[in-house]
Each structure stands twice: as structure tokens, then as C-alpha cells.
Short mmCIF file of C-alpha atoms in Angstrom, two decimals:
data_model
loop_
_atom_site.label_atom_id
_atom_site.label_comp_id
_atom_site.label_asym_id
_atom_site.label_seq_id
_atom_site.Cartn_x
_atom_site.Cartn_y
_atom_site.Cartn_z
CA UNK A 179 5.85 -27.85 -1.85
CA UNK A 180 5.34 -25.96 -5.24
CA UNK A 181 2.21 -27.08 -7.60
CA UNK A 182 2.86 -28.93 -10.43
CA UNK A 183 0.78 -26.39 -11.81
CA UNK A 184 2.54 -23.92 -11.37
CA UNK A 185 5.65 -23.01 -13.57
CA UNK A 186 8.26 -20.41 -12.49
CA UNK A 187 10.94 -17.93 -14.39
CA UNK A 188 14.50 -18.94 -15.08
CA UNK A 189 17.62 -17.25 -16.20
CA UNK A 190 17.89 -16.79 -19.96
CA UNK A 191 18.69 -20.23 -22.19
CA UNK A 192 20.78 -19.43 -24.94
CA UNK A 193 17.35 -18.39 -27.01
CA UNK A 194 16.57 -15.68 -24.19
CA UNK A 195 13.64 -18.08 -23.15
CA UNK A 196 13.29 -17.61 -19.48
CA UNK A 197 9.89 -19.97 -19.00
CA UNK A 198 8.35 -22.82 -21.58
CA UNK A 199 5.22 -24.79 -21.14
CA UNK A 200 5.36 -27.97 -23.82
CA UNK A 201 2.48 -30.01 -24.17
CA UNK A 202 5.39 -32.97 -22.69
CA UNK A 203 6.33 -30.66 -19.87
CA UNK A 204 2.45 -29.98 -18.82
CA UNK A 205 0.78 -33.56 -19.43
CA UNK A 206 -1.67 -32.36 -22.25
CA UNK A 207 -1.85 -32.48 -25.93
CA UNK A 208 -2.43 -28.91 -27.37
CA UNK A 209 -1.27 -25.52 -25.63
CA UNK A 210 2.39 -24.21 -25.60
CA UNK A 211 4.17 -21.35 -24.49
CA UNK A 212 7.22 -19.82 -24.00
CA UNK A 213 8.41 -16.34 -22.74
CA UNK A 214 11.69 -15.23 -24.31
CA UNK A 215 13.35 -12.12 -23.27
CA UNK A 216 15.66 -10.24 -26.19
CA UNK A 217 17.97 -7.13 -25.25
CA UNK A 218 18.01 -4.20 -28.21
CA UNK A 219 19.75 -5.91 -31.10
CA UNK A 220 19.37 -9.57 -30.37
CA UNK A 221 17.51 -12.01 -32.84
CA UNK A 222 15.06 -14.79 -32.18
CA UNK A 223 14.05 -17.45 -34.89
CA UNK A 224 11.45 -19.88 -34.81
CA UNK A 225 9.61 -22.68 -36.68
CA UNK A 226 7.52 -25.91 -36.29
CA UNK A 227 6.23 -28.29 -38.35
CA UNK A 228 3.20 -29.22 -36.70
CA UNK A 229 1.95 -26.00 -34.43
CA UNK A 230 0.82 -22.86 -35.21
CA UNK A 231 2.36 -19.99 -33.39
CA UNK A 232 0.53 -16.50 -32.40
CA UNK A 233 3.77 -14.13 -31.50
CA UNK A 234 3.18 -11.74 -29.10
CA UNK A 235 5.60 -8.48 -28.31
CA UNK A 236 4.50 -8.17 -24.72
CA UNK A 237 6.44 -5.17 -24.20
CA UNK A 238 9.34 -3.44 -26.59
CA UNK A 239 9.39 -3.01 -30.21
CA UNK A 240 10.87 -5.60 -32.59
CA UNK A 241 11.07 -6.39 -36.45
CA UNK A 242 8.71 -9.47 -37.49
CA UNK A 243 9.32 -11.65 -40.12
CA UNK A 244 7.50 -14.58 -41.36
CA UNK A 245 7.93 -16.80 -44.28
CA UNK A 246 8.96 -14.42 -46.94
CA UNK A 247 7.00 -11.68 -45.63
CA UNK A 248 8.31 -8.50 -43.73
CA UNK A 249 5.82 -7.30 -40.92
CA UNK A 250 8.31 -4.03 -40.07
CA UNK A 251 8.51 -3.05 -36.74
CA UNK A 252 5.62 -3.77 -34.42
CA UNK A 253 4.80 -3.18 -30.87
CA UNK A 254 6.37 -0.57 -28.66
CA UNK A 255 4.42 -0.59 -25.12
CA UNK A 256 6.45 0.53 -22.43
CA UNK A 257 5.00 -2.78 -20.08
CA UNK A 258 2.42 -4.81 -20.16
CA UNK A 259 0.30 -2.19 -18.13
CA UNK A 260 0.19 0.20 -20.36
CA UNK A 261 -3.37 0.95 -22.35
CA UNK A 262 -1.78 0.03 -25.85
CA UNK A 263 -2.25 -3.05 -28.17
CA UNK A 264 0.87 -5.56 -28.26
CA UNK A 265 2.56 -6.33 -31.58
CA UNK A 266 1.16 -9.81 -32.53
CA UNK A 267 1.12 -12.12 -35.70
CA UNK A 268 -0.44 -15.31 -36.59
CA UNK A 269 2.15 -17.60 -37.67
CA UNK A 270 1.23 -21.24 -39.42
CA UNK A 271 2.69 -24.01 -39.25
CA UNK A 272 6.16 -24.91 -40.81
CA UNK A 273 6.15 -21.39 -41.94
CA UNK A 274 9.78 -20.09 -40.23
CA UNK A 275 9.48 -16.49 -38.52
CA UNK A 276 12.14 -14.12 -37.01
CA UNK A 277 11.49 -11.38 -34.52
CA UNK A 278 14.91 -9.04 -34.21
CA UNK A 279 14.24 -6.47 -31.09
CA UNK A 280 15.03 -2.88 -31.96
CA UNK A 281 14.74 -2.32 -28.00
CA UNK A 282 14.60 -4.51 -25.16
CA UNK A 283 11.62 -6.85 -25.89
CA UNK A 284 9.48 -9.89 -24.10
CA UNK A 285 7.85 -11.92 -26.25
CA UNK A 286 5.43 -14.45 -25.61
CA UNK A 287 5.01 -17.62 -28.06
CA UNK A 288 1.69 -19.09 -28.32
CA UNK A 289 1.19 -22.23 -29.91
CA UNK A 290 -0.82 -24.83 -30.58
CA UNK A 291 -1.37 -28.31 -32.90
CA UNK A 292 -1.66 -26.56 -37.39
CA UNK A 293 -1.88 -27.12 -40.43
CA UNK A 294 1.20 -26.37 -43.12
CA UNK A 295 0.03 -24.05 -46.03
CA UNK A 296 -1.49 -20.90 -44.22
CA UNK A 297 -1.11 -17.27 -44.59
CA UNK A 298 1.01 -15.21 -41.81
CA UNK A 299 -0.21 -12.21 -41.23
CA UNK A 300 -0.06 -9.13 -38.99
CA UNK A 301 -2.67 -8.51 -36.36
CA UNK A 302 -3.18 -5.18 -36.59
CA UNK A 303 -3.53 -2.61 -33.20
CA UNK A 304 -7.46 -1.62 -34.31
CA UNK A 305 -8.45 -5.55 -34.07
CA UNK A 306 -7.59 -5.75 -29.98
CA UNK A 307 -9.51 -3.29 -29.12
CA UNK A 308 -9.80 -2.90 -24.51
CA UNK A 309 -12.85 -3.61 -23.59
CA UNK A 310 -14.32 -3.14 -19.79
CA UNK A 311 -16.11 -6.77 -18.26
CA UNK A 312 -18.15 -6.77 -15.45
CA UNK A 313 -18.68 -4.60 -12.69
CA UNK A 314 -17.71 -3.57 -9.58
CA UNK A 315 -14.35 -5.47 -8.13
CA UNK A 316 -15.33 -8.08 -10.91
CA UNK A 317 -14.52 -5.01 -13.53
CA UNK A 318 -11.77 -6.05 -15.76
CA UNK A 319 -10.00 -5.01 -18.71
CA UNK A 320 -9.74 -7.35 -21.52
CA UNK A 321 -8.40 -7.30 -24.94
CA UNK A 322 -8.99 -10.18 -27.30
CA UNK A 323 -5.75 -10.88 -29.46
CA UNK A 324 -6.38 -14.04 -31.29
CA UNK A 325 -10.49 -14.67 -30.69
CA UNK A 326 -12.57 -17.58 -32.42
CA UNK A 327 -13.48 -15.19 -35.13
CA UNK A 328 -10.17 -14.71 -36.47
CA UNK A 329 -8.81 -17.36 -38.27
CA UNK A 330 -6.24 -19.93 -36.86
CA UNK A 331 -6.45 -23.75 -36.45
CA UNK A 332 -6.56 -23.73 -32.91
CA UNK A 333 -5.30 -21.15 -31.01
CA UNK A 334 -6.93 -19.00 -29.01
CA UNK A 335 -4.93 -15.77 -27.38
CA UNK A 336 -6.69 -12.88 -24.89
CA UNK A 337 -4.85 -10.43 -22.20
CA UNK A 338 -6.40 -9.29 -19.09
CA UNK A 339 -5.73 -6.79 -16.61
CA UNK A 340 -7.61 -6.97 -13.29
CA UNK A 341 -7.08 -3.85 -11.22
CA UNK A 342 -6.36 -4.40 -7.55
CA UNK A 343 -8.89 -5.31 -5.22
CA UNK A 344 -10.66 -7.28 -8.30
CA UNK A 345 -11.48 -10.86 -9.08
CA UNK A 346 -11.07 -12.24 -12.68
CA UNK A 347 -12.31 -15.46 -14.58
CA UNK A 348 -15.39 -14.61 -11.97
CA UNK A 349 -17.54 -16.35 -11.33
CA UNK A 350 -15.49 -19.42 -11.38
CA UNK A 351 -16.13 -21.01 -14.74
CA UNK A 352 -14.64 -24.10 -16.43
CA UNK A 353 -14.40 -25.40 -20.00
CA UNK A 354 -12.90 -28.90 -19.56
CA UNK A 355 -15.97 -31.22 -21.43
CA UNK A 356 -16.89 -31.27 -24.94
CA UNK A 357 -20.77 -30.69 -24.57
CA UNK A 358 -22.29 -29.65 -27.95
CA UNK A 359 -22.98 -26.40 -27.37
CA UNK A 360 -22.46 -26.04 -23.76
CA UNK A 361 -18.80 -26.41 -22.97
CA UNK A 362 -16.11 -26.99 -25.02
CA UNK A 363 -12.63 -28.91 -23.75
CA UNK A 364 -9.70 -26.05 -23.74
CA UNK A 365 -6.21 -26.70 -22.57
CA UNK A 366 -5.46 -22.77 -21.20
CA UNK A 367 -1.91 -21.04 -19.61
CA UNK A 368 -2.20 -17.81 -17.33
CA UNK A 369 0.85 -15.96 -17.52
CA UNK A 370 0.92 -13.44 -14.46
CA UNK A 371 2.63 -9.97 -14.38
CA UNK A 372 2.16 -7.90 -11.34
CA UNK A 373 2.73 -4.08 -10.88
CA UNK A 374 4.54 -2.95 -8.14
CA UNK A 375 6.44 -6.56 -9.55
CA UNK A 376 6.54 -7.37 -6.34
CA UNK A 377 2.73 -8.11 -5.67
CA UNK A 378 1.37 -11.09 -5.45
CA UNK A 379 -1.98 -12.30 -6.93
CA UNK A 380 -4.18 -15.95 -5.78
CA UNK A 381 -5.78 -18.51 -8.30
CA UNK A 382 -7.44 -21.40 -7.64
CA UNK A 383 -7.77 -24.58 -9.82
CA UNK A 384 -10.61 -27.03 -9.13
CA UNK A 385 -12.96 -29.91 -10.32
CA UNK A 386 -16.42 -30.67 -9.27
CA UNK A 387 -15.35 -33.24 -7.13
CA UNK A 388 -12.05 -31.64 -5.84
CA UNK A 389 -10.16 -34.22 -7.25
CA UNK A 390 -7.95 -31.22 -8.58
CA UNK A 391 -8.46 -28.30 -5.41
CA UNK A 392 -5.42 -26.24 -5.78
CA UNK A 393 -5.17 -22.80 -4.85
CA UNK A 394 -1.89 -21.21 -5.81
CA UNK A 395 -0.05 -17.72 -4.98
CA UNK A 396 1.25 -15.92 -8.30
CA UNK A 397 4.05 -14.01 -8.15
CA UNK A 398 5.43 -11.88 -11.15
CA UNK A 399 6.29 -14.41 -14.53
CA UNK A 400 4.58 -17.32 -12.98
CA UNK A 401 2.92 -19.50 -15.67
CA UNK A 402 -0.42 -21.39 -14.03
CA UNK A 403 -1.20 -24.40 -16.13
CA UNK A 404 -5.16 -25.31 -16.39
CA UNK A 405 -5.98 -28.53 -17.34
CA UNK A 406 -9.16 -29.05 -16.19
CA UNK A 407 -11.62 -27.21 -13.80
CA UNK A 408 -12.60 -23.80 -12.71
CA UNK A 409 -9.68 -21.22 -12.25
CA UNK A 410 -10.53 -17.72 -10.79
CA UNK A 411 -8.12 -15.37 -9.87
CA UNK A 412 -7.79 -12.65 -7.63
CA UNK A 413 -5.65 -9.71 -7.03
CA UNK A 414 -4.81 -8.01 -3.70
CA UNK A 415 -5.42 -4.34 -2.83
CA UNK A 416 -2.55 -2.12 -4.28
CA UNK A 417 -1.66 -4.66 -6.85
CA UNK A 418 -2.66 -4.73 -10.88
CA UNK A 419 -2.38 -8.23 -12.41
CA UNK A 420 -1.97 -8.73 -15.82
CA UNK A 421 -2.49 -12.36 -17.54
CA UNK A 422 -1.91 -13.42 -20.86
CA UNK A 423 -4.26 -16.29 -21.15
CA UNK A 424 -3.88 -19.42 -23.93
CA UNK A 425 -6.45 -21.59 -25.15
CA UNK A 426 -6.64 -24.54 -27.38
CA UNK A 427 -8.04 -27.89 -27.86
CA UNK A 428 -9.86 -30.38 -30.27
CA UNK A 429 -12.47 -27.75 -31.28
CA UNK A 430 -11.96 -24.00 -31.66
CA UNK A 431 -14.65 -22.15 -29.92
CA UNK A 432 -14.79 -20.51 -26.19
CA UNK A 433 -17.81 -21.93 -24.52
CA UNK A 434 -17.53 -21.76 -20.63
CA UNK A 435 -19.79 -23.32 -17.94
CA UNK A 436 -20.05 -21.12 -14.63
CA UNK A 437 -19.39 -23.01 -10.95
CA UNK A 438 -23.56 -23.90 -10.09
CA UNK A 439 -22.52 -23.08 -6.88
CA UNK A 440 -21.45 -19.14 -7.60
CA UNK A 441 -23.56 -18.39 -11.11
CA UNK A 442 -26.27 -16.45 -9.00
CA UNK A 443 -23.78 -13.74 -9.25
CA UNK A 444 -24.12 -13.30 -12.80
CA UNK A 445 -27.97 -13.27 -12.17
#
């Protein structure tokens, strides 16, 4: 039987989305997401009222609109696996944006619970920077595209490679309780891309008290939902996994308590 948790790829609605995550569909009240797929030449619009939107060209180059602003063309990574920024801009909310592909393009819609009246803008290739986390088969890449210090309502947007053989979110951490200045409460997606495609990767979900013990195998364009609870991952030898991670909930900051059980690894 498949996990609720666990959302799976579909053939192209009229949009080109091929997966969407609603806060209806998953049972919680903030995060989003949808993965639309656009061949060379085809047009996507987009706008809502109440939720911000961080766009994400995933892979491809397109032409990004927003409001009455004109981003140009953006993007232009071969996959997800390459070492190059993805095209990316902060929409608000009720602002209406378009994103046109000028080659075959997946784009990634990240949204959350805004505010009318903010600025669009683009978020430019020198603010993601790759940077290296951890060490040994916990050594990940990681490359921050919407963090806490940028400005958004509540949105939070980071991709991650983990090279085969590695673990990720590792030690098993968890940010599911509002604790001032412990832990904050964030609603999060992993969306999992796998090269060779067909690789598989492993995450587990769990609580404290195993209420919630899932541990789930990822293929490629899987969508894991966290709601609550620790959520490593781990990729097999021979396998790269790449996740595009989203985070929001009723206060915008990252603050992540480790598993007691595995934090002597950080020490």
C-alpha cells in the first residue's frame, strides 16, 4: 500500500502540471507545490489571491513575467544535476505572473499563505550560491534559493543534492513545535530527482513516539509530504538524489531540533 505521504507523477493536465501538493490535498494549512512541465513554446500563467509563489525553472530556459514587470529569459541548466543556479522569482500575492519556455522547461511552484501589495522580483544566480554541508557520506551540496534572510511572507525554498552513498537531513532533525527559539513549526515538501532516473533513494518520516514511523522508497518525481517529525534521507551507491525542499508555516525562520537519540554525531 502506497503512503499517504507520498505523492507520485502523472501525465500532463491541460496546464502541463504533472504533480500538485495543495494544502486540501496534504491535510495542512501552509505549503504548496506543483511541478509543471512546458515543451519549447508553450505558456504557463499563474495567480493567487492569498499565496505567495517562489517560481522555480528547475531545468530549461523560459521568459518570466510578473505583474507588469519583464524578468527576460532566466534559467538554462541542462538538469537538475548540473552545478548551475535555477531561474527563480519571488512572486506576491495576487500579483499575476507568466513563464513562456523558450526550450523544454520544468518548473516548480512554491507557495505559501501572502500578503497583496509586494514587489516581484528576480532572484538573481550570485544569491544561490552551492555550498558543501557536512562531511564524509553526510557531505552534501546545498544551495539556498529563497532563505529566511530574503524577504517573503512565508516561504522558504532550498535544493539539495546528496551524492550516492550519502545521507541528507542527517542527523535526523525535526521542526514540527513552535518553541521560542528552539524549534519552529514548518510544513516542508521533498521533491526527489534521481540520476541514472532510474535510482531509487529511502526517507523516513517519524515522531517521538512513532505515532507517524514511515519509511518510504523515492523514486524519480516523487513528492514526500512532511508534516510533522524527523525526515532523513538516504541515497544508494551509484545514485545522486536531488530534492527541492519547501518550507512554511506560522513563523518564518528555520530552527531545527536534532533526533536526541542520533545528535552525538554532530558532536
Amino acid at each position: 500500500m502506497m503512503s499517504k505521504l507520498l505523492v507520485r507523477p502523472h501525465a500532463p493536465d491541460a496546464d502541463g502540471s504533472i504533480l500538485e501538493v495543495t494544502p486540501e490535498s496534504a491535510g495542512w494549512t501552509h505549503v504548496g507545490f506543483k511541478v509543471v512541465k512546458l515543451a519549447a513554446g508553450e505558456t504557463f500563467n499563474g495567480v493567487d489571491p492569498a499565496r505567495e509563489t517562489c517560481v522555480v525553472i528547475l531545468s530549461g530556459a523560459a521568459e518570466v513575467g510578473a505583474g507588469s514587470v519583464s524578468f527576460g529569459r532566466i534559467g538554462g541548466r541542462a538538469s537538475v544535476f548540473e552545478d548551475k543556479a535555477p531561474g527563480a522569482v519571488y512572486v506576491p500575492a495576487a500579483t499575476p505572473f507568466v513563464v513562456t519556455a523558450v526550450t523544454d522547461v520544468e518548473l516548480a511552484l512554491c507557495t505559501a499563505p501572502g500578503k497583496p501589495g509586494g514587489q516581484a522580483r528576480l532572484i538573481a544566480e550570485g544569491d544561490m550560491p552551492r555550498e558543501t554541508r557536512g562531511k564524509g557520506t553526510n557531505t552534501r551540496l546545498v544551495r539556498n534559493i529563497l532563505p529566511e534572510t530574503a524577504p517573503a511572507d512565508g516561504l522558504l525554498v532550498v535544493e539539495v543534492i546528496t551524492p550516492g552513498g550519502h545521507w541528507s537531513s542527517y542527523p535526523p532533525h525535526k521542526h514540527d513545535t513552535a518553541a521560542e527559539g528552539e524549534e519552529t513549526a514548518l510544513e516542508e515538501t521533498y521533491y526527489h530527482r534521481l540520476n541514472p532516473s532510474q535510482g531509487f533513494a529511502f526517507q523516513r518520516v517519524y515522531t517521538d513516539d512513532r505515532s507517524l514511523d514511515e519509511t518510504i522508497c523515492v523514486q524519480d518525481g516523487d513528492v514526500v509530504m512532511v508534516p510533522r517529525g524527523y525526515h532523513p534521507v538516504g541515497a544508494p551507491h551509484g545514485y545522486d538524489l536531488y530534492y527541492l525542499n519547501v518550507m512554511a508555516g506560522p513563523h518564518r525562520k528555520w530552527i531545527f531540533r536534532n533526533d536526541p537519540a542520533h545528535d552525538w554525531i554532530m558532536r
